[in-house]
Short mmCIF file of C-alpha atoms and ligand atoms in Angstrom, two decimals:
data_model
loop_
_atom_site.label_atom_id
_atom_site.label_comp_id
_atom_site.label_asym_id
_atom_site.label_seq_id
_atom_site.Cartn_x
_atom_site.Cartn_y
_atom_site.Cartn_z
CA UNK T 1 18.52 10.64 -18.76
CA UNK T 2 17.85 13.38 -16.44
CA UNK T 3 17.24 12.43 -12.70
CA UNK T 4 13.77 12.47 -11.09
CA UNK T 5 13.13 15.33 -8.86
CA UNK T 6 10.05 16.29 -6.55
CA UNK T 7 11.13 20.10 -6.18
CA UNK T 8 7.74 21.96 -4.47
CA UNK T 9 5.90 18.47 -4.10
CA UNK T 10 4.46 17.98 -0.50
CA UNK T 11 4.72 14.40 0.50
CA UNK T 12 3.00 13.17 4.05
CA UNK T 13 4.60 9.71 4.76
CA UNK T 14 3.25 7.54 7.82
CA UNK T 15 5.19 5.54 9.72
CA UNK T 16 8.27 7.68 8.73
CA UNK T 17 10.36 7.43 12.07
CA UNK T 18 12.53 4.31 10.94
CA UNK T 19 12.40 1.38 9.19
CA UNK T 20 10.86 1.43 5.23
CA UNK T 21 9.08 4.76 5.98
CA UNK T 22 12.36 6.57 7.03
CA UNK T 23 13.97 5.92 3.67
CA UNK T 24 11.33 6.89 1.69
CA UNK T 25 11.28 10.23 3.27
CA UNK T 26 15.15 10.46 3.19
CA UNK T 27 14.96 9.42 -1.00
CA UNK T 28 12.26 12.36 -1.38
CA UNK T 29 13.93 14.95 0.95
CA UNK T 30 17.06 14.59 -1.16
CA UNK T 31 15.17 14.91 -3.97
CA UNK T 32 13.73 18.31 -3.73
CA UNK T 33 9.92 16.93 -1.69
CA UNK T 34 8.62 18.74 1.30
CA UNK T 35 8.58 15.91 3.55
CA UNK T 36 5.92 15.44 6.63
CA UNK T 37 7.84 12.66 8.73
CA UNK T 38 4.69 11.18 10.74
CA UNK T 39 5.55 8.21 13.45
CA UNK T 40 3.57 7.65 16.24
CA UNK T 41 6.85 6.07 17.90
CA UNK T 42 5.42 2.76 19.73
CA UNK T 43 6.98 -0.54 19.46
CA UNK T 44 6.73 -3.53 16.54
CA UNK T 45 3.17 -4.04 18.40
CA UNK T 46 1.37 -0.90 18.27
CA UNK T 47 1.94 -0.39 22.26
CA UNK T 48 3.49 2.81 23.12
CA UNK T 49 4.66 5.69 21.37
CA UNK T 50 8.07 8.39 21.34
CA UNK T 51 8.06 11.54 19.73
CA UNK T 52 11.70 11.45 18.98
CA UNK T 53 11.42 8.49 16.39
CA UNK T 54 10.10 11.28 13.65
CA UNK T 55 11.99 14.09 15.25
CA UNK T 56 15.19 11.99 14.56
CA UNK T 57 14.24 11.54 11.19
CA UNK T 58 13.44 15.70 10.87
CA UNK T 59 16.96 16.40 11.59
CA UNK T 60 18.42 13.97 9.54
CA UNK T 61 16.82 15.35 6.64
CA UNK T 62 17.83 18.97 7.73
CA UNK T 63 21.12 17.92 8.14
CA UNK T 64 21.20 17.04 4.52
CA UNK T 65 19.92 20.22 3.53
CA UNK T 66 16.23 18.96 2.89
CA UNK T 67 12.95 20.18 4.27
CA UNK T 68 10.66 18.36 6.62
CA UNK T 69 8.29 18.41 9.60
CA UNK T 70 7.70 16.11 12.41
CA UNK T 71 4.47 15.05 13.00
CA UNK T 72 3.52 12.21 15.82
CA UNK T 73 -0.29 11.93 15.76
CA UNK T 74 -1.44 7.87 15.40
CA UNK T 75 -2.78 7.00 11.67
CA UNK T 76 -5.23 5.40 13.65
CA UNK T 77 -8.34 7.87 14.02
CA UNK T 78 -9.83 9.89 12.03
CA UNK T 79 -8.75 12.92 14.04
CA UNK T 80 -5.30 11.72 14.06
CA UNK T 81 -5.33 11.43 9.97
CA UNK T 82 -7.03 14.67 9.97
CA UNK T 83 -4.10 16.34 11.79
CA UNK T 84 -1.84 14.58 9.85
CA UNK T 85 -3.06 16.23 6.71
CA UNK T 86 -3.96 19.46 8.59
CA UNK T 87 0.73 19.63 9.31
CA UNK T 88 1.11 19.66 5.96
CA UNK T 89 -0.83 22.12 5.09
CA UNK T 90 0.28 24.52 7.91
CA UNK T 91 3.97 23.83 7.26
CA UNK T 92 3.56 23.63 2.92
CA UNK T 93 0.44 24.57 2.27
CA UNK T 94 -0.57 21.04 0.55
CA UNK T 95 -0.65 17.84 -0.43
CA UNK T 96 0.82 15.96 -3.27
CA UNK T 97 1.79 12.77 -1.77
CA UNK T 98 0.66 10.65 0.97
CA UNK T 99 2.44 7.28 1.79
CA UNK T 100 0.49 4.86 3.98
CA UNK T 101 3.29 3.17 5.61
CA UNK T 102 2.91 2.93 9.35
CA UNK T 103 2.22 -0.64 10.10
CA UNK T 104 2.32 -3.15 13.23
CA UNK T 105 2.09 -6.93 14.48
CA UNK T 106 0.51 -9.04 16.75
CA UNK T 107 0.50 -12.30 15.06
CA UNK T 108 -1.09 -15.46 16.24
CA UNK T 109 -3.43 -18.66 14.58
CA UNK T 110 -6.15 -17.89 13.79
CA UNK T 111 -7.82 -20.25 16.16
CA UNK T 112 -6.10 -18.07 19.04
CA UNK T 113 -7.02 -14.75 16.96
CA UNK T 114 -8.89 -12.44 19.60
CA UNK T 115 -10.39 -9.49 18.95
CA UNK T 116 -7.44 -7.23 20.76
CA UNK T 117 -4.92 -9.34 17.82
CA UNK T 118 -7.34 -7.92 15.31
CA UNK T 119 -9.24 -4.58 15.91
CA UNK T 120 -5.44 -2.80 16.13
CA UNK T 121 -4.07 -4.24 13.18
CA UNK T 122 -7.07 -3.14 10.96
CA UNK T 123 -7.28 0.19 12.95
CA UNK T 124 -3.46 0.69 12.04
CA UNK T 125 -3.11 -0.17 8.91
CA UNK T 126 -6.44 -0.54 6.79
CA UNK T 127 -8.69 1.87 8.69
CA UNK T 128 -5.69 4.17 8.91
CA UNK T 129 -4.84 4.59 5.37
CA UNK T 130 -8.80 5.23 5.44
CA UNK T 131 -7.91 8.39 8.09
CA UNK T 132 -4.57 9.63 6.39
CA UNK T 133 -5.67 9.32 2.30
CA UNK T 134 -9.71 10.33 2.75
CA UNK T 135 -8.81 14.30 3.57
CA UNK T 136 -5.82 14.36 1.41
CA UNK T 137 -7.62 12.75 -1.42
CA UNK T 138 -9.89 15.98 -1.19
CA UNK T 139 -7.60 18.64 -1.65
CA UNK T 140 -5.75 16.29 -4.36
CA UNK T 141 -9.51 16.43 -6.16
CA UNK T 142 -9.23 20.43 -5.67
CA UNK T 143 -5.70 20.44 -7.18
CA UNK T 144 -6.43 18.01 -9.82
CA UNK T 145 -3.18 16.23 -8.93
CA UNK T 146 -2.20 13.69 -6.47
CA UNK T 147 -0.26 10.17 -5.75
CA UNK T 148 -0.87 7.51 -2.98
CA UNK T 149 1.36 4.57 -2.50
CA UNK T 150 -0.11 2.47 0.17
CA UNK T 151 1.94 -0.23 1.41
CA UNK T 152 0.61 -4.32 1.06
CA UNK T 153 2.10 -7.13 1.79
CA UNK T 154 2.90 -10.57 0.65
CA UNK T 155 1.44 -12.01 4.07
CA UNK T 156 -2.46 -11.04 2.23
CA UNK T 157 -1.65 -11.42 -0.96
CA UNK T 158 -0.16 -14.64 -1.11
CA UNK T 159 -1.15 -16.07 2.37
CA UNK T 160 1.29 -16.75 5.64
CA UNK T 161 0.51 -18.59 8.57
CA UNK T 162 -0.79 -16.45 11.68
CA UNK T 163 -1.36 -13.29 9.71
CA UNK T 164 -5.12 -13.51 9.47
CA UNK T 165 -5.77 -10.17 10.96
CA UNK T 166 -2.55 -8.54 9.10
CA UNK T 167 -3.19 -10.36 5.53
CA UNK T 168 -6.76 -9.27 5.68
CA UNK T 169 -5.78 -5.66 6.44
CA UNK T 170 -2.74 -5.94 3.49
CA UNK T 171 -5.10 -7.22 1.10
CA UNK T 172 -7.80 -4.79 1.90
CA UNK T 173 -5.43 -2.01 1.11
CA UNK T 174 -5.23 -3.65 -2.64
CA UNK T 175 -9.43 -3.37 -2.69
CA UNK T 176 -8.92 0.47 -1.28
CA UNK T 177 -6.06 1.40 -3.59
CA UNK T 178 -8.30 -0.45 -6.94
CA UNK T 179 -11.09 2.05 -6.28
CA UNK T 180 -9.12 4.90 -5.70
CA UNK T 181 -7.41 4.69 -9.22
CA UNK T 182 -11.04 4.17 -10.32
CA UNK T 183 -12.19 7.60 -8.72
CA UNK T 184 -8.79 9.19 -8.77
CA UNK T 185 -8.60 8.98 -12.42
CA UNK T 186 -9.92 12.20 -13.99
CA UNK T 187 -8.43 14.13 -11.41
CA UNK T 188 -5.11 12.87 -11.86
CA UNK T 189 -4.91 11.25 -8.90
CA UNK T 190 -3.06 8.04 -9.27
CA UNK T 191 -2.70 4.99 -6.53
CA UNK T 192 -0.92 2.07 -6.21
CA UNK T 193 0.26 -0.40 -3.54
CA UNK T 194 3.87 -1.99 -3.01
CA UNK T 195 4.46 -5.44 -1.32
CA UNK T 196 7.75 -4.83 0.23
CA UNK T 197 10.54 -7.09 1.75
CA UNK T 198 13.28 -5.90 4.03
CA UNK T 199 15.18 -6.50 7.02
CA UNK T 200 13.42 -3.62 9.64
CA UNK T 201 12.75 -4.53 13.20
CA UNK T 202 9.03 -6.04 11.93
CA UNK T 203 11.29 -8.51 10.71
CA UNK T 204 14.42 -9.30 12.24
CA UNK T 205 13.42 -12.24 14.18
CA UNK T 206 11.95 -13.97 10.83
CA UNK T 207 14.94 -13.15 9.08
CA UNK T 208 18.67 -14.38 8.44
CA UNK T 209 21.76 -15.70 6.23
CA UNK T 210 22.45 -14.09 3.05
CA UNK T 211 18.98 -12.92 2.25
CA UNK T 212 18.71 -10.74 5.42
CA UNK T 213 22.10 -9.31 4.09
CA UNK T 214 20.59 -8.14 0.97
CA UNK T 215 17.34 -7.00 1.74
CA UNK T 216 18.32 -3.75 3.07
CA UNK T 217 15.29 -1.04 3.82
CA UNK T 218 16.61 1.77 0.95
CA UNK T 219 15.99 -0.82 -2.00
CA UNK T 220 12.47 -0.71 -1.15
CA UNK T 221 13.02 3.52 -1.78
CA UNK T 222 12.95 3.84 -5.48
CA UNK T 223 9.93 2.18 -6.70
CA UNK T 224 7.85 3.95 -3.95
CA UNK T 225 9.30 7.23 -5.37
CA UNK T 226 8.79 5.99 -8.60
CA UNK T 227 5.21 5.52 -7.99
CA UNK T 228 5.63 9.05 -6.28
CA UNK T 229 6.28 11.22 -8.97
CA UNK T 230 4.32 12.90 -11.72
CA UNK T 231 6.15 11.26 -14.36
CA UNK T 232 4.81 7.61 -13.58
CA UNK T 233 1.26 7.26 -14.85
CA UNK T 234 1.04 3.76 -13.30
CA UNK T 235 -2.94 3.31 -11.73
CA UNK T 236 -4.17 0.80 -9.35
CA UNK T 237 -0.98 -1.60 -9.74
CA UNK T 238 0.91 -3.64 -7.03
CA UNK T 239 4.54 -3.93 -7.48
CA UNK T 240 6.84 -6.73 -5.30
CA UNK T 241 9.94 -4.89 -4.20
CA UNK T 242 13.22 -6.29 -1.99
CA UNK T 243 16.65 -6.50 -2.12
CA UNK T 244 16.57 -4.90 -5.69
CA UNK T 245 14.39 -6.61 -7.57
CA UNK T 246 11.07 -5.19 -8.56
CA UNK T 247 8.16 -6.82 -10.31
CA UNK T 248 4.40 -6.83 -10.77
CA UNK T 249 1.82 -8.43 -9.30
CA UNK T 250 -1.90 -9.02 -11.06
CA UNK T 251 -4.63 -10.28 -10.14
CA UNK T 252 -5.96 -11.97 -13.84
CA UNK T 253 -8.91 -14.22 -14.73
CA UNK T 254 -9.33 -17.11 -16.30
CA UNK T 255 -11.60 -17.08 -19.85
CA UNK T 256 -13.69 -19.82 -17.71
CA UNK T 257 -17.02 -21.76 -19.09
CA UNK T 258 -20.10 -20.84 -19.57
CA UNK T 259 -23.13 -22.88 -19.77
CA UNK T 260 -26.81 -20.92 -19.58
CA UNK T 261 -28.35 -23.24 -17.00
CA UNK T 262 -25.19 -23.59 -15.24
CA UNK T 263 -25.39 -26.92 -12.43
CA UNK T 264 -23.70 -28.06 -10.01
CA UNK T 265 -22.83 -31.02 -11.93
CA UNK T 266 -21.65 -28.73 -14.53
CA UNK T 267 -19.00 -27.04 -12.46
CA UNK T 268 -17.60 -30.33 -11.18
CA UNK T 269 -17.27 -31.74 -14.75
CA UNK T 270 -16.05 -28.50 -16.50
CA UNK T 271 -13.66 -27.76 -13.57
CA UNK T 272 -10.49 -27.86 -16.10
CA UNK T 273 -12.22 -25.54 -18.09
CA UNK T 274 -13.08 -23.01 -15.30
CA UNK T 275 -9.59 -23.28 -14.05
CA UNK T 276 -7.49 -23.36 -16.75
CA UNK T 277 -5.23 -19.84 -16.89
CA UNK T 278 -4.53 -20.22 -20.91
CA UNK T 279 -5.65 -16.76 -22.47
CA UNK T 280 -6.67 -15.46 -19.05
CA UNK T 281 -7.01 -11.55 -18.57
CA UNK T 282 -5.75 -8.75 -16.60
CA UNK T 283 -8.71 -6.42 -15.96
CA UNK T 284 -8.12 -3.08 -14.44
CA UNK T 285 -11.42 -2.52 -12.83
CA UNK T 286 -14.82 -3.96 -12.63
CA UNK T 287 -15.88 -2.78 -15.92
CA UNK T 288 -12.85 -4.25 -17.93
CA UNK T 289 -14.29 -7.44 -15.30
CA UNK T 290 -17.59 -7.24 -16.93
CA UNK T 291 -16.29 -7.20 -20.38
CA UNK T 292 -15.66 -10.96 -19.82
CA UNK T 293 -19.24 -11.73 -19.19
CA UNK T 294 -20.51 -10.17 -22.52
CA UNK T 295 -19.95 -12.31 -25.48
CA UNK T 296 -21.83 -14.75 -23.65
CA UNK T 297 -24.78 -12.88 -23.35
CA UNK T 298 -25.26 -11.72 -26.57
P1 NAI O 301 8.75 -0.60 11.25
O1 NAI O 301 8.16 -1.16 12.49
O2 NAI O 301 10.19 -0.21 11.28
O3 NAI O 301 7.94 0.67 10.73
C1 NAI O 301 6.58 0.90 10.98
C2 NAI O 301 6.45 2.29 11.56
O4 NAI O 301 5.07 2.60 11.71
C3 NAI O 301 7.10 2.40 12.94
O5 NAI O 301 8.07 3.44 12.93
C4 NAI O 301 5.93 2.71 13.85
O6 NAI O 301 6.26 3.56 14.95
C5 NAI O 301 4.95 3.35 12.90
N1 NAI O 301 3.56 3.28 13.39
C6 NAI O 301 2.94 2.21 13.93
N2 NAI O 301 1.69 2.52 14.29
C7 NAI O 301 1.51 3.82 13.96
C8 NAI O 301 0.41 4.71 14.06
N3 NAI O 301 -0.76 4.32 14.60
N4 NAI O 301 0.56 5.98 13.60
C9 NAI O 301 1.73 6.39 13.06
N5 NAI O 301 2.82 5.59 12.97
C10 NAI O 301 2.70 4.32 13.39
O7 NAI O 301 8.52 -1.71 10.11
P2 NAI O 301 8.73 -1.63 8.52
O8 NAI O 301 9.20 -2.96 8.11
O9 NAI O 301 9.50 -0.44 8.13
O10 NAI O 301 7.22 -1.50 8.02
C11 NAI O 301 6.77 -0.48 7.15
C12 NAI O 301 5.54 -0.99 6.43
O11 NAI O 301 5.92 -2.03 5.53
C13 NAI O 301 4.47 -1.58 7.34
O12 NAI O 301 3.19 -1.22 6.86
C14 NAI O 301 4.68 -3.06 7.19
O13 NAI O 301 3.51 -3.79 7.50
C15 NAI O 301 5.06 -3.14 5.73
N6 NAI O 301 5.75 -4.35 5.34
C16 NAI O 301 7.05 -4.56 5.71
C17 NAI O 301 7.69 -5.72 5.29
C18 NAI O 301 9.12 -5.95 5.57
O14 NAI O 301 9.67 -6.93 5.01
N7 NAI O 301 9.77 -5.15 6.39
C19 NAI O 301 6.97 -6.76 4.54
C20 NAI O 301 5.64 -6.41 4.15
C21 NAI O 301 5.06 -5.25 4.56
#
């Protein structure tokens, strides 16, 4: 089979100056995509920032013979997502691709979870996938083609100690990426969201022994191109990637019971019934949801 190739596709990824974000932009450059390297350049907490982090990764593509621009504004504003959007137009002239990548930490129990733990975590990466996706998301609409891969995380979808503020903004980029597919759909504008795992600095000090080996940051590459490129037709999914596997996660429901004058009493006693998972569903948005509640109402 032929190889997959983005030749003429503009791709804006955040976060691009190292770690997951650098690969995906290396995987796409060498592929044929018109790469906008953003990365504001702080440290694992958000403090700081370098210009050189997406420079470095500029001239690494050049150097391979690809095409890219650095850009160093913060995901974290509006403005700054505008002017994110606004370098790839200036330098390609638009937007086919946007991956919401740039991330930080500042873990801590949630009994000890102040509002400076929180407000930068959501500003980062919730609200900032918000900034970058909202004004490329319009001139995807105008093109009637587009692709957003925002990046989850097993901390929110699963649960992990001291990640209240980061599992809440993970998870809430599941809820964004669910109704984007929903309004993204007739314009060909698909989204999905990858839970990744890989040894990056985010991780090093969590990590070690053979797994940390194995979980290098360019495995997490191909599904995130995959989900990239015009052949995948994949909508509102979230893949688990690391170390070479891939899979899927779902969120299904259980048939449950049903009882018109539902009680308390009734949910307590039918409890096995509500929560049993045998011929549960998959539903791919709130209508397919609703579906579920109609036979009983008939
Ligand atoms: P990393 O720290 O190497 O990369 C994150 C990048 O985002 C950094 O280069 C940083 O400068 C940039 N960044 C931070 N705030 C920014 C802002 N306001 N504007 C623009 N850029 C900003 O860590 P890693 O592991 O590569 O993380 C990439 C993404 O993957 C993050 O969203 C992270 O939460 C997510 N993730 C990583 C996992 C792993 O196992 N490494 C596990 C689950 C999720």
């Amino acid at each position: 089979m032929a190889e997959l190739g983005f030749d003429g596709k503009v791709a804006i990824i955040t976060g691009a100056g190292g770690g997951l974000g650098r690969q995906h932009a290396l995987l796409l450059a060498k592929r044929g995509a018109l790469v906008v390297v953003n990365d504001l350049g702080g440290a694992v907490d958000g403090t700081g920032s370098d210009k050189g982090a997406a420079e470095h990764v500029v001239d690494e593509i050049k150097a391979l013979g690809g095409e890219a621009v650095a850009d160093t504004n913060s995901v974290s504003t509006p403005e700054g997502g505008a002017a994110i959007v606004q370098t790839a137009i200036d330098a390609f002239g638009k937007v086919d691709i946007v991956i919401n990548n740039a991330g930080i930490l500042r873990d801590k129990a949630f009994h000890n979870m102040e509002p400076e733990l929180m407000n930068p975590v959501f500003d980062v990466h919730l609200k900032g996938a918000f900034h970058v996706t909202r004004p490329a998301f319009v001139k995807m609409r105008e093109q009637g083609y587009g692709r957003i891969i925002s990046t989850s995380s097993a901390a929110g979808i699963f649960g992990n100690f001291g990640q209240t503020n980061y599992g809440a903004a993970k998870m809430g980029l599941v809820g964004f990426t669910r109704v984007l597919a929903v309004e993204g759909a007739k314009n060909n504008i698909k989204a999905n969201v990858i839970a990744p795992l890989a040894l990056t600095r985010m991780t090093e000090n969590i990590m070690s022994g053979t797994m940390a080996e194995k979980i290098v940051p360019e495995l997490i590459s191909p599904i995130v191109a995959y989900l990239a490129h015009e052949d995948c037709d994949a909508t509102g999914r979230i893949f688990s990637v690391g170390g070479g596997r891939v899979a899927e996660v779902f969120i299904g429901e259980t048939p449950g019971y049903y009882k018109a004058d539902l009680s308390l009493e009734d949910v307590r006693d039918h409890w096995d019934a509500i929560t049993s998972r045998d011929g549960y569903q998959v539903p791919a948005n709130l209508g397919d949801e609703l579906k579920m509640f109609l036979p009983h109402f008939k």
